[in-house]
Coordinates of C-alpha atoms in Angstrom, one line a residue:
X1 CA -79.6 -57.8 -9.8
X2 CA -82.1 -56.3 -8.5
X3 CA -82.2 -52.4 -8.3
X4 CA -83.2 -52.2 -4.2
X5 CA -79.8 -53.8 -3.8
X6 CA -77.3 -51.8 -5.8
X7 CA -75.9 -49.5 -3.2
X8 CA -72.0 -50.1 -3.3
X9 CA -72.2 -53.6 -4.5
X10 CA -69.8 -55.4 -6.7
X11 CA -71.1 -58.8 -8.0
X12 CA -69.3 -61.9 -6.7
X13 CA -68.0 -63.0 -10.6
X14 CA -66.3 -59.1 -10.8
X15 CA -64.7 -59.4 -7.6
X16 CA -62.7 -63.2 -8.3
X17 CA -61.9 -61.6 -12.0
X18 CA -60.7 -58.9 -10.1
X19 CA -58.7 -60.8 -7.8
X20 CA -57.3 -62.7 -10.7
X21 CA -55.8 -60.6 -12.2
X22 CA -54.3 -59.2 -9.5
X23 CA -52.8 -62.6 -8.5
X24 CA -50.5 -61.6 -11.9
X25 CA -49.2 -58.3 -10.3
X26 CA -50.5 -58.6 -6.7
X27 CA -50.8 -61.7 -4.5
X28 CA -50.6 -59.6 -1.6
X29 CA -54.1 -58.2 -2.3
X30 CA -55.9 -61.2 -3.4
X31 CA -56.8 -61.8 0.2
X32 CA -58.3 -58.3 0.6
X33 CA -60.3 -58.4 -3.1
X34 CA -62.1 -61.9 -1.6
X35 CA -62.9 -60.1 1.6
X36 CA -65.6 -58.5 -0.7
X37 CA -67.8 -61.8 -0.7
X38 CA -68.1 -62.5 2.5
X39 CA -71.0 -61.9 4.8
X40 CA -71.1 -59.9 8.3
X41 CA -73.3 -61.0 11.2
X42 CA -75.4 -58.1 13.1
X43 CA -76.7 -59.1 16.5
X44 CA -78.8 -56.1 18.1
X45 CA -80.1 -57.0 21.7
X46 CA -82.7 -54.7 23.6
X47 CA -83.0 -56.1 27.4
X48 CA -86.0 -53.6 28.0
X49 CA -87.4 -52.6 31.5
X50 CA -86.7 -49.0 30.2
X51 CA -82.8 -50.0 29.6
X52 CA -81.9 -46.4 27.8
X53 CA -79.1 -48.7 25.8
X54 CA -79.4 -51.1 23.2
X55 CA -76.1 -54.5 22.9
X56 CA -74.6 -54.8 19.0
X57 CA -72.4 -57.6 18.0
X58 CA -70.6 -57.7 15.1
X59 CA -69.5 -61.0 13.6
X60 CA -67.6 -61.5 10.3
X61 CA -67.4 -64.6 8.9
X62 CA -63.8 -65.5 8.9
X63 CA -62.1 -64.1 11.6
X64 CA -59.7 -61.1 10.5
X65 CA -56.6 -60.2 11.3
X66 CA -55.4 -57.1 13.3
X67 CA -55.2 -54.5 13.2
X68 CA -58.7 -53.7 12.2
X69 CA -60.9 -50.5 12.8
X70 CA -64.5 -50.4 13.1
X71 CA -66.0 -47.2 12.2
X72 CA -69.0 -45.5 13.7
X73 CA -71.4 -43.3 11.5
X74 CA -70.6 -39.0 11.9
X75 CA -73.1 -38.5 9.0
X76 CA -76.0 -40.3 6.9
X77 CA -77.3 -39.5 3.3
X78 CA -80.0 -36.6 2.7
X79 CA -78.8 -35.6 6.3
X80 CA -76.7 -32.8 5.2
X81 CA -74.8 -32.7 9.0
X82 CA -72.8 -33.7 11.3
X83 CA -73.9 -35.8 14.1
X84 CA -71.4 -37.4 16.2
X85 CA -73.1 -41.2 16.8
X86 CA -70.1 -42.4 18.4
X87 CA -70.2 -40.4 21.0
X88 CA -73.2 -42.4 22.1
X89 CA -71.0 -45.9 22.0
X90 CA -69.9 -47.6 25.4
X91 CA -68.1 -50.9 26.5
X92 CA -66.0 -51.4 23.1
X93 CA -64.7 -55.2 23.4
X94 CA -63.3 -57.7 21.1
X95 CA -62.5 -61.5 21.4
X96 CA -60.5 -64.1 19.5
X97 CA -61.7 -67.6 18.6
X98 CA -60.6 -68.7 21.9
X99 CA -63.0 -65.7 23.8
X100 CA -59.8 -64.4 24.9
X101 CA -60.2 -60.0 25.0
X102 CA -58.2 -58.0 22.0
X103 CA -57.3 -54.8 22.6
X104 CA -59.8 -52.0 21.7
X105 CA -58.6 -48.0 21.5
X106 CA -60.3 -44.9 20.5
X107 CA -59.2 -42.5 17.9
X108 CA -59.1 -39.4 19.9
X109 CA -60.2 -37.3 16.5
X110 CA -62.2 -39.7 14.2
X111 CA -65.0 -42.0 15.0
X112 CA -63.0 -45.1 14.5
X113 CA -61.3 -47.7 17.1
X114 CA -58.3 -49.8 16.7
X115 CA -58.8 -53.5 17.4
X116 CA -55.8 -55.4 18.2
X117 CA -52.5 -54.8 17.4
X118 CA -50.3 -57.8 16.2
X119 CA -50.9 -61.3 15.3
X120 CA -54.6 -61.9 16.9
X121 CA -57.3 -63.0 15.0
X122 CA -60.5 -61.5 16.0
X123 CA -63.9 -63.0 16.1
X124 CA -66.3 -60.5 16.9
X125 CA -66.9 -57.1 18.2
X126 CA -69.5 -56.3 20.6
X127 CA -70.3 -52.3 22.1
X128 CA -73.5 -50.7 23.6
X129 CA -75.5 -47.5 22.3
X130 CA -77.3 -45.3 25.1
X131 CA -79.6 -44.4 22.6
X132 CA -81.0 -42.4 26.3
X133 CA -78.1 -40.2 26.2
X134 CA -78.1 -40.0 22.5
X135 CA -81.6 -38.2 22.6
X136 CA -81.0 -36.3 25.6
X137 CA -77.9 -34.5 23.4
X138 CA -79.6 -34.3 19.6
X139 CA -82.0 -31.5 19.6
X140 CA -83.6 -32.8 16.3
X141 CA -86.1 -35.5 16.7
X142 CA -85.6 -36.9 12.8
X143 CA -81.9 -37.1 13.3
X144 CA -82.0 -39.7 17.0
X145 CA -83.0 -42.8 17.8
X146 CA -85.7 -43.7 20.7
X147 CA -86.3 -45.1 24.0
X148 CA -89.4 -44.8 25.5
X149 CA -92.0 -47.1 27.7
X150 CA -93.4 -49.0 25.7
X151 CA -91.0 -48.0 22.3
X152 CA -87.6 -48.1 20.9
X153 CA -87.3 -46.7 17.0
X154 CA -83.3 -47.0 15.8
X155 CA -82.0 -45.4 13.1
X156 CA -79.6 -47.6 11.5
X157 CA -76.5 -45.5 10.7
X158 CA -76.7 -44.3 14.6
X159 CA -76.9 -47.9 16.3
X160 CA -74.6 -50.0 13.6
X161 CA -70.9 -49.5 12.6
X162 CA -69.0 -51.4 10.6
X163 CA -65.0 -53.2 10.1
X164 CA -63.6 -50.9 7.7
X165 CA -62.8 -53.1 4.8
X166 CA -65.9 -55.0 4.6
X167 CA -68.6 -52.3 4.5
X168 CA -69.4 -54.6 1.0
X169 CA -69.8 -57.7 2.6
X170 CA -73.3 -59.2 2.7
X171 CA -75.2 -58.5 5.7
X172 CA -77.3 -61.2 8.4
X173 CA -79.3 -59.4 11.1
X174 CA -81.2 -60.7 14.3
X175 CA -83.1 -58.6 16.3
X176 CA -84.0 -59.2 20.0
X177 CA -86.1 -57.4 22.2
X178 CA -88.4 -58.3 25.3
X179 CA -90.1 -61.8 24.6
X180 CA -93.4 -60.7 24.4
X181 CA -92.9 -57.1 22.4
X182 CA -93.4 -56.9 18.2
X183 CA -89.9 -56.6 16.6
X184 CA -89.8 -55.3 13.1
X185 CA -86.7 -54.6 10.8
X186 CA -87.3 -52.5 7.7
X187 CA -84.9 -54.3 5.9
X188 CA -87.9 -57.0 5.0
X189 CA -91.4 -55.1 6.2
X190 CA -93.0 -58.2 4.4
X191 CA -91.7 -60.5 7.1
X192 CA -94.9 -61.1 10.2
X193 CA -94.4 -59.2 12.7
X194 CA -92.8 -61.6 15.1
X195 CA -92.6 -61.4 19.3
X196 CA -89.0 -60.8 20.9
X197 CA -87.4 -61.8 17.5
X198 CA -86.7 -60.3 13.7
X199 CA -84.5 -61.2 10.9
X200 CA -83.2 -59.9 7.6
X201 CA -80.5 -59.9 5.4
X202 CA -78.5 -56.9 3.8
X203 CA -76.5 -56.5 0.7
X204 CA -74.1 -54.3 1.7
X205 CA -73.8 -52.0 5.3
X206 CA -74.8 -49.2 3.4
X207 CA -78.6 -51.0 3.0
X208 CA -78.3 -51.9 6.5
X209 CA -77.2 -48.4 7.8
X210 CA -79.7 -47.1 6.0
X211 CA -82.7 -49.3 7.5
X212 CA -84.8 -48.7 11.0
X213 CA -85.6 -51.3 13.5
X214 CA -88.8 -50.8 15.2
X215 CA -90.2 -52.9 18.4
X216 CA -92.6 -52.2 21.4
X217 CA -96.1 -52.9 22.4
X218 CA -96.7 -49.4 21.6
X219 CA -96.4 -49.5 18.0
X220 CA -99.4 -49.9 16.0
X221 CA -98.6 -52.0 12.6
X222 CA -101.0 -51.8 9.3
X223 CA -99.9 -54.1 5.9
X224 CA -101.6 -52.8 2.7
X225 CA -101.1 -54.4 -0.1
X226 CA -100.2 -52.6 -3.8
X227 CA -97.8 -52.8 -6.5
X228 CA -95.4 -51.9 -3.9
X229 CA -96.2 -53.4 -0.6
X230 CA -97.0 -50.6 2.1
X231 CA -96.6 -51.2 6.2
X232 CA -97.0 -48.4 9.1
X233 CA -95.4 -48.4 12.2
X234 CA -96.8 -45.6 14.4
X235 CA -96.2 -45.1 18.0
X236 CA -98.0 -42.0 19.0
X237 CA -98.3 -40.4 22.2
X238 CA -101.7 -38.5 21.4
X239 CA -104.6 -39.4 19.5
X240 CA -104.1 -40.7 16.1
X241 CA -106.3 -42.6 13.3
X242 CA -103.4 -44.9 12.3
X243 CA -106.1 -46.5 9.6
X244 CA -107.0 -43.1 8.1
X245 CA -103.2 -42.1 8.6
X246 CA -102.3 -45.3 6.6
X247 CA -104.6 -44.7 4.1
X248 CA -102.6 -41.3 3.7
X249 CA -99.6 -42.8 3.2
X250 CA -100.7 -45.3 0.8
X251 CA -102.3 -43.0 -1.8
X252 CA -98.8 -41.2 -1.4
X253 CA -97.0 -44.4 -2.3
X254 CA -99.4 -45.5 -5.1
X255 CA -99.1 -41.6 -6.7
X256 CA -95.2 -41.9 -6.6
X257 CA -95.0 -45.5 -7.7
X258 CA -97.2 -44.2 -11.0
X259 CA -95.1 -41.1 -11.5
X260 CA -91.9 -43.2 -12.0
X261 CA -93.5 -46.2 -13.8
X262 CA -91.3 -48.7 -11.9
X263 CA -91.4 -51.2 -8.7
X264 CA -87.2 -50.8 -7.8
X265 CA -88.7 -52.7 -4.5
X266 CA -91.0 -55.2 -3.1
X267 CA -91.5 -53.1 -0.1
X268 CA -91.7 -49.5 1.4
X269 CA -92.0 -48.7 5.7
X270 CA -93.1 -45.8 6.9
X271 CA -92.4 -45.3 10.4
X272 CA -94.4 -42.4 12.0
X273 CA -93.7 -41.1 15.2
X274 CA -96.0 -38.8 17.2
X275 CA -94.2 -37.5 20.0
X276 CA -95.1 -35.3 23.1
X277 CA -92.4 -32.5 22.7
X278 CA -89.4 -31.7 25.0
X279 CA -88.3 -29.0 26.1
X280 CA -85.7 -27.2 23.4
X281 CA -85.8 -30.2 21.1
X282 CA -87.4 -30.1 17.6
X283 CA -89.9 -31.9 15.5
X284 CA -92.3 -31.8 12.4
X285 CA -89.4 -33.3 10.3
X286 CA -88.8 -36.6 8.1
X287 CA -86.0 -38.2 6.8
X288 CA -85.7 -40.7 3.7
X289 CA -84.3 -43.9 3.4
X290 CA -83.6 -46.4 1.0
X291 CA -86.9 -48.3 1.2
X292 CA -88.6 -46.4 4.0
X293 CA -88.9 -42.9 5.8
X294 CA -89.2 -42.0 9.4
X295 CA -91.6 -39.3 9.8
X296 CA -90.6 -37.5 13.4
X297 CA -93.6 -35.6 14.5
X298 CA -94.7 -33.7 17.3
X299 CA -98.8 -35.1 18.1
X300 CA -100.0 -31.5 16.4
X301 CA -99.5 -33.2 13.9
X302 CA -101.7 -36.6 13.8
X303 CA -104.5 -37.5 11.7
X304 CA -107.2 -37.3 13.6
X305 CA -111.1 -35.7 14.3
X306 CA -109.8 -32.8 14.5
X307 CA -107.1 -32.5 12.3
X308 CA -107.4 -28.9 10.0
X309 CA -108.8 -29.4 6.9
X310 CA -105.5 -28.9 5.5
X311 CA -104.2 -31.4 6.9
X312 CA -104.8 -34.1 3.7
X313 CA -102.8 -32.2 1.4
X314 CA -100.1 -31.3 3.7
X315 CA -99.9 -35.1 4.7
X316 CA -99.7 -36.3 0.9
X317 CA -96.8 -34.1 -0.2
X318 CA -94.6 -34.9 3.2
X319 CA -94.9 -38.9 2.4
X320 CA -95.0 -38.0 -1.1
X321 CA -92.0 -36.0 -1.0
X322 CA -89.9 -38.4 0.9
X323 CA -91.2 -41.5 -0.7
X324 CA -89.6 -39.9 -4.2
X325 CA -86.4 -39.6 -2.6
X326 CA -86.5 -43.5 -2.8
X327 CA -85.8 -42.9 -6.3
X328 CA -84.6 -39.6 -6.7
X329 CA -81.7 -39.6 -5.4
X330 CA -81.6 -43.2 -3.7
X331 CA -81.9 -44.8 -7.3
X332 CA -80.6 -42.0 -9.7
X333 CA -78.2 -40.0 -8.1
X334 CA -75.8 -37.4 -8.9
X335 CA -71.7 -36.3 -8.7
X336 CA -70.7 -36.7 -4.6
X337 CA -74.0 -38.5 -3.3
X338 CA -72.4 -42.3 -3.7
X339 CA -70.1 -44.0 -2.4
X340 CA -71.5 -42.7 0.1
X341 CA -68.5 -41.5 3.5
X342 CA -70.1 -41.9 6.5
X343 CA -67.1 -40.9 9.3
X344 CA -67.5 -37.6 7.2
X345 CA -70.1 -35.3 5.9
X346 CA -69.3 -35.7 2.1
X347 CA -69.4 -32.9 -0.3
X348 CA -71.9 -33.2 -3.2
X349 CA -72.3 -30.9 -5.9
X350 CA -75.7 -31.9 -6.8
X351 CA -78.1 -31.5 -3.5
X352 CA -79.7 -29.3 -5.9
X353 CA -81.0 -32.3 -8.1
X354 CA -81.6 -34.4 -4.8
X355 CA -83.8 -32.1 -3.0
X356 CA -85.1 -29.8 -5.5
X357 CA -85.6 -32.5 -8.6
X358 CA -87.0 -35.0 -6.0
X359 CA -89.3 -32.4 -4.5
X360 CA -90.6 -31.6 -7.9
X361 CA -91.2 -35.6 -8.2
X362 CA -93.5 -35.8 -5.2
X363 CA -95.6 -32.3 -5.9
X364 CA -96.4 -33.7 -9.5
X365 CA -97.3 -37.2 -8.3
X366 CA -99.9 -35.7 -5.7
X367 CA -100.8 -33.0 -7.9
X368 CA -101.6 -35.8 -10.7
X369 CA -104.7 -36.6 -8.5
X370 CA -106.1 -33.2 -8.4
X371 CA -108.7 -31.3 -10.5
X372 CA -107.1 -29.7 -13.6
X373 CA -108.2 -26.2 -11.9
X374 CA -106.9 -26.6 -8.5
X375 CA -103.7 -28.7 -9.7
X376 CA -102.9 -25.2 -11.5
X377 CA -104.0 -23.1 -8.6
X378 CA -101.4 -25.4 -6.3
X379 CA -98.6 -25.2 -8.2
X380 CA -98.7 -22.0 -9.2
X381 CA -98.2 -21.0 -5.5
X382 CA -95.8 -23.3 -5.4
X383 CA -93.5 -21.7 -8.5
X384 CA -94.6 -18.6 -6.6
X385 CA -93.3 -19.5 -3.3
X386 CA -89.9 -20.6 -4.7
X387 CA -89.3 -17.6 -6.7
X388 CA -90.4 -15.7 -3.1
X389 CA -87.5 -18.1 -1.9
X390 CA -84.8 -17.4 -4.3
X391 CA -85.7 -13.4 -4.5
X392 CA -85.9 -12.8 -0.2
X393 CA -82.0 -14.4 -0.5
X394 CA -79.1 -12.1 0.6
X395 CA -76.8 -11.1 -1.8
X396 CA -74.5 -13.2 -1.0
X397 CA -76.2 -16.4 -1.9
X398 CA -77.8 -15.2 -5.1
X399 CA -74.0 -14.2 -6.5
X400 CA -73.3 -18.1 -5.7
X401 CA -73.3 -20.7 -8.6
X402 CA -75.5 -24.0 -7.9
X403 CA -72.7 -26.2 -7.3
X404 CA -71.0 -24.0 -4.4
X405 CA -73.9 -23.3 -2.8
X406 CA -74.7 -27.4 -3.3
X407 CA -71.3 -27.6 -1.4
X408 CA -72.3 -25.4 1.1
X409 CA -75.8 -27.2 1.4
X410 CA -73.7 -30.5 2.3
X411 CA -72.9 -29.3 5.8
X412 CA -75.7 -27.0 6.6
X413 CA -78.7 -27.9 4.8
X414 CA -80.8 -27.3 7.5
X415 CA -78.4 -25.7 10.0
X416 CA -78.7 -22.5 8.1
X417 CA -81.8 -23.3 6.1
X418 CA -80.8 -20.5 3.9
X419 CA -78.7 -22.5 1.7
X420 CA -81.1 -25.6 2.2
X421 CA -84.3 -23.5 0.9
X422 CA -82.2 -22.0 -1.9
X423 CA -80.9 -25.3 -3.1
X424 CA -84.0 -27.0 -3.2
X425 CA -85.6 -23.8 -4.8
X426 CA -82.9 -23.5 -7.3
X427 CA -83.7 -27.1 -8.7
X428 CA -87.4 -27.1 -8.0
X429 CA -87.9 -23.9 -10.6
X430 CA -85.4 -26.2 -12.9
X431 CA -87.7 -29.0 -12.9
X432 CA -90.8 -26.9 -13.4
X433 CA -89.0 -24.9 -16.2
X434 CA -87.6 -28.0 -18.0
X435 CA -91.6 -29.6 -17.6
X436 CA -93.4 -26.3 -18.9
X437 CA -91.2 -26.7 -21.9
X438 CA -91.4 -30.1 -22.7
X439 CA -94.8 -30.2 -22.5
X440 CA -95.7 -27.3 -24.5
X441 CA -93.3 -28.4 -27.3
X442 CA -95.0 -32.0 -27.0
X443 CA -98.4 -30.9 -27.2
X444 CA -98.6 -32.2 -23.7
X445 CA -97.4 -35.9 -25.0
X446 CA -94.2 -35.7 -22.9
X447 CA -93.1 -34.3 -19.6
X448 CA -90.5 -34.5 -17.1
X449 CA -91.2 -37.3 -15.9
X450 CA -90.2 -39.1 -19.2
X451 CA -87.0 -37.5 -18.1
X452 CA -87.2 -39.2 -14.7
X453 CA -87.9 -42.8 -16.5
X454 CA -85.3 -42.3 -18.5
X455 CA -83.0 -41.5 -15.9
X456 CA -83.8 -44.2 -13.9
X457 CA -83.3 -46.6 -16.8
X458 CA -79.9 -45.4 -17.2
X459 CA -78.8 -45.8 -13.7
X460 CA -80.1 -49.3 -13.2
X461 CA -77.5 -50.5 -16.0
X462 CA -74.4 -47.8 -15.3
X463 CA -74.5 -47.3 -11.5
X464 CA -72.7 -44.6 -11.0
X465 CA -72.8 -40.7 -10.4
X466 CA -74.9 -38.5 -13.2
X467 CA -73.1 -35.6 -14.6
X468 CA -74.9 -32.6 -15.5
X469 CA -74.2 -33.0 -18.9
X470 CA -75.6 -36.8 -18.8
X471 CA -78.4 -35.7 -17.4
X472 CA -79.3 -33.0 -19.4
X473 CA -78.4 -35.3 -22.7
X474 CA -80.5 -37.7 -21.3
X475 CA -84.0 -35.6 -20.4
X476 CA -83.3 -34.1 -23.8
X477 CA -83.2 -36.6 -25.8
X478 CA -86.0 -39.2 -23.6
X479 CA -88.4 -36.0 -24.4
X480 CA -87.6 -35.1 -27.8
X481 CA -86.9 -31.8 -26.5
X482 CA -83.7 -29.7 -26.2
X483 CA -83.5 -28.3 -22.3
X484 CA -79.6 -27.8 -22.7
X485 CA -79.8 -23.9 -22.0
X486 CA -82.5 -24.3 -19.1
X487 CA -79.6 -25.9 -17.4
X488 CA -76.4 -23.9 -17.7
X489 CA -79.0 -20.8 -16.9
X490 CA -79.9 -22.7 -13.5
X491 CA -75.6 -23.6 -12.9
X492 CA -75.1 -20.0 -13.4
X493 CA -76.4 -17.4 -10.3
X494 CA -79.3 -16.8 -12.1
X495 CA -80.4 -13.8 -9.8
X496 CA -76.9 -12.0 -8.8

């Protein structure tokens, strides 16, 4: 199996053993266990003709009986927060075989609808997203989808819900938008760029959730080739070199891709969006996802003639830095991250390993290209600027423990950046302490990122959440050296 595809599944041969032997103490649930092979059909339909709303139809293969519930995204992983998506849904329907209407009926507290209620069998589901509305309403320019002219970017977990039940069921999208406009879906970037049409396939809803579509004769497509295959998207509304800016974010790709060692997938998408800023709306920030980032920008910041001349740098680490999160923590992950609850923000002790290991990741990848000198000189202010972090804290979050305040990063990460810069800055100095020593023990033969490899390797066979013990077994033994105490210092409050 390969590793761009793990997310929540269970192979097809596990799930009839499974269902087996539940047949001896369950029949009832045989049906349910089966359920898991199935596939899911996505239809998402832009009309265009600056339509603020964008049509999805949801098909399962068999029909299912009522009651079911389909579910609508309050949260997304390495968001942090809750954003309500389904306040953005319209025009809930649902048919039978026959195309006669099955009753639909809001939660009034959760993001979830009821369809039908006795013996129907339903067919398909079908709602629209005023993705317009939903822009007007979320202040944070990383965290909505987009409408404009000549442009729509979606966000997978805000456009697509999914029948509870069979969130593991394999996944068919088409995409169609204006006949003559370029229609992209992340899910295969490798695919030509085709007019009024795209499609792809998903292993589970949590790969399609965590996908973009991209379509409009305002985006701006480059393909370069490497050991992981690189295309831009880039709709700007300002001047912007998208071949210098691609060339950007394909050193970034190529310094991460060596750092880890691996090729997890065939693919990566960066979407990059250069936007004329609103009034009372933010920008300049990114967001990872499992193959791909969306990079939410205000047109400050393009790469252009007269971009500063640190503008380079700063360009590298943001790809850099989000690109690792396709590995740390989409591909090694620790406890609360997966399975991942997306009607709820979850709670996950680890953000601290996400955000801080991850960063750590990225810096080294694009400091790796540096002279020896100014690779020193960078990091240094880096260590510097995290201990500046950590020490300008109130009290207050310096007597907390790493995994409280990792709980309290899970619902306001960047609300109150507080506990988002100390989390990150709490396993950034980690990383760097765990590195300085492995290296100097090693005679500079091993490093962290042996850790990393070894990691990675371990989670491609077990699948499942690290513990903080594993992982500090793990980078100990991978390196040769013992970084045990290094990490019950950092799980302490190390500056109460």
């Amino acid at each position: 199996m390969s590793r761009q595809n793990y997310s929540g599944i269970v192979p097809p041969i596990r799930v009839l053993l499974y269902a087996l032997l539940l047949m001896l103490c369950d029949p009832a649930r045989v049906c349910a266990a089966l359920s898991q092979v199935g596939r899911v059909d996505y239809e998402l339909h832009y009309a265009g003709a600056n339509d603020p709303r964008v049509s999805i139809r949801i098909t399962p293969e068999s029909p299912l009986p009522a009651p079911a519930a389909l579910v609508i995204p309050r949260s997304y992983p390495g968001g942090y927060s809750f954003v309500p998506y389904d306040d953005f849904v319209e025009d809930i329907h649902a048919f039978s075989l026959d195309g006669k209407s099955i009753e639909c009926k809001k939660d009034t507290a959760g993001p979830r609808w009821a369809i039908g209620q006795g013996s129907e069998k339903i067919a398909r589901i079908e709602y629209l997203v005023n993705v317009g509305r939903m822009e007007d309403r979320i202040r944070d320019s990383v965290e909505t989808s987009k409408v404009r002219k000549d442009y729509v970017g979606l966000l997978g977990y805000s456009v697509f819900g999914y029948i509870d039940g069979l969130q593991q069921a394999s996944v068919n999208l088409q995409v169609d938008g204006p006949g003559d406009w370029p229609v992209l879906s992340t899910l295969d970037p490798r695919a030509t760029v085709q007019k009024g049409t795209a499609k792809a396939q998903a292993a589970s809803y949590d790969i399609l959730a965590d996908s973009q579509v991209v379509m409009g004769p305002g985006v701006r497509f480059r393909e370069l080739p490497g050991k992981i295959d690189l295309l831009t998207a880039v709709y700007a509304e300002g001047d912007e070199d998208v071949d210098a800016e691609s060339r950007l974010a394909r050193e970034a790709l190529d310094r991460v891709q060596e750092y880890f060692g691996d090729t997890p997938f065939p693919a990566y998408t960066v979407l990059l969006e250069l936007l004329k800023p609103r009034e009372g709306h933010e920008y300049n920030f990114s967001q990872e996802h499992d193959t791909s980032g969306t990079f939410s920008l205000s047109v400050e910041g393009a790469t252009n003639a007269h971009s500063p001349d640190s503008h380079h740098y700063s360009a590298l680490f943001n790809y850099a830095h989000h690109m690792a999160h396709s590995w740390v923590p989409k591909r090694v992950w620790g406890v609360g991250y997966r399975p991942f609850n997306w009607e709820l923000t979850p709670v996950i002790e680890t953000i601290w390993f996400n955000e801080g290991f991850g960063r750590y990741a990225g810096t080294e990848a694009i400091l790796a290209g540096l002279s020896q000198e100014e690779r020193k000189t960078r990091r240094e202010r880096l260590i510097t600027r995290m201990n500046d972090i950590l020490n300008d804290a109130p009290p207050f979050i310096k007597r907390m423990p790493m995994t409280l305040l990792s709980q309290e990063a899970s619902f306001l990460y960047a609300k109150d950046f507080r506990a988002g810069m100390n989390i990150f800055g709490r396993g950034f100095l980690m990383a760097a302490e765990m590195d300085d020593r492995i290296q100097a023990q090693t005679g500079g033969k091993k490093s962290l990122r042996d850790g990393f490899r070894a990691l990675l390797a371990w989670s491609a066979i077990n699948q499942h959440a690290l513990q903080v013990d594993e992982m500090t077994r793990i980078i100990s033994e991978s390196t040769g050296v013992d970084v045990h105490d290094i990490v019950a210092h950092w799980m302490k409050a190390p500056l109460q």
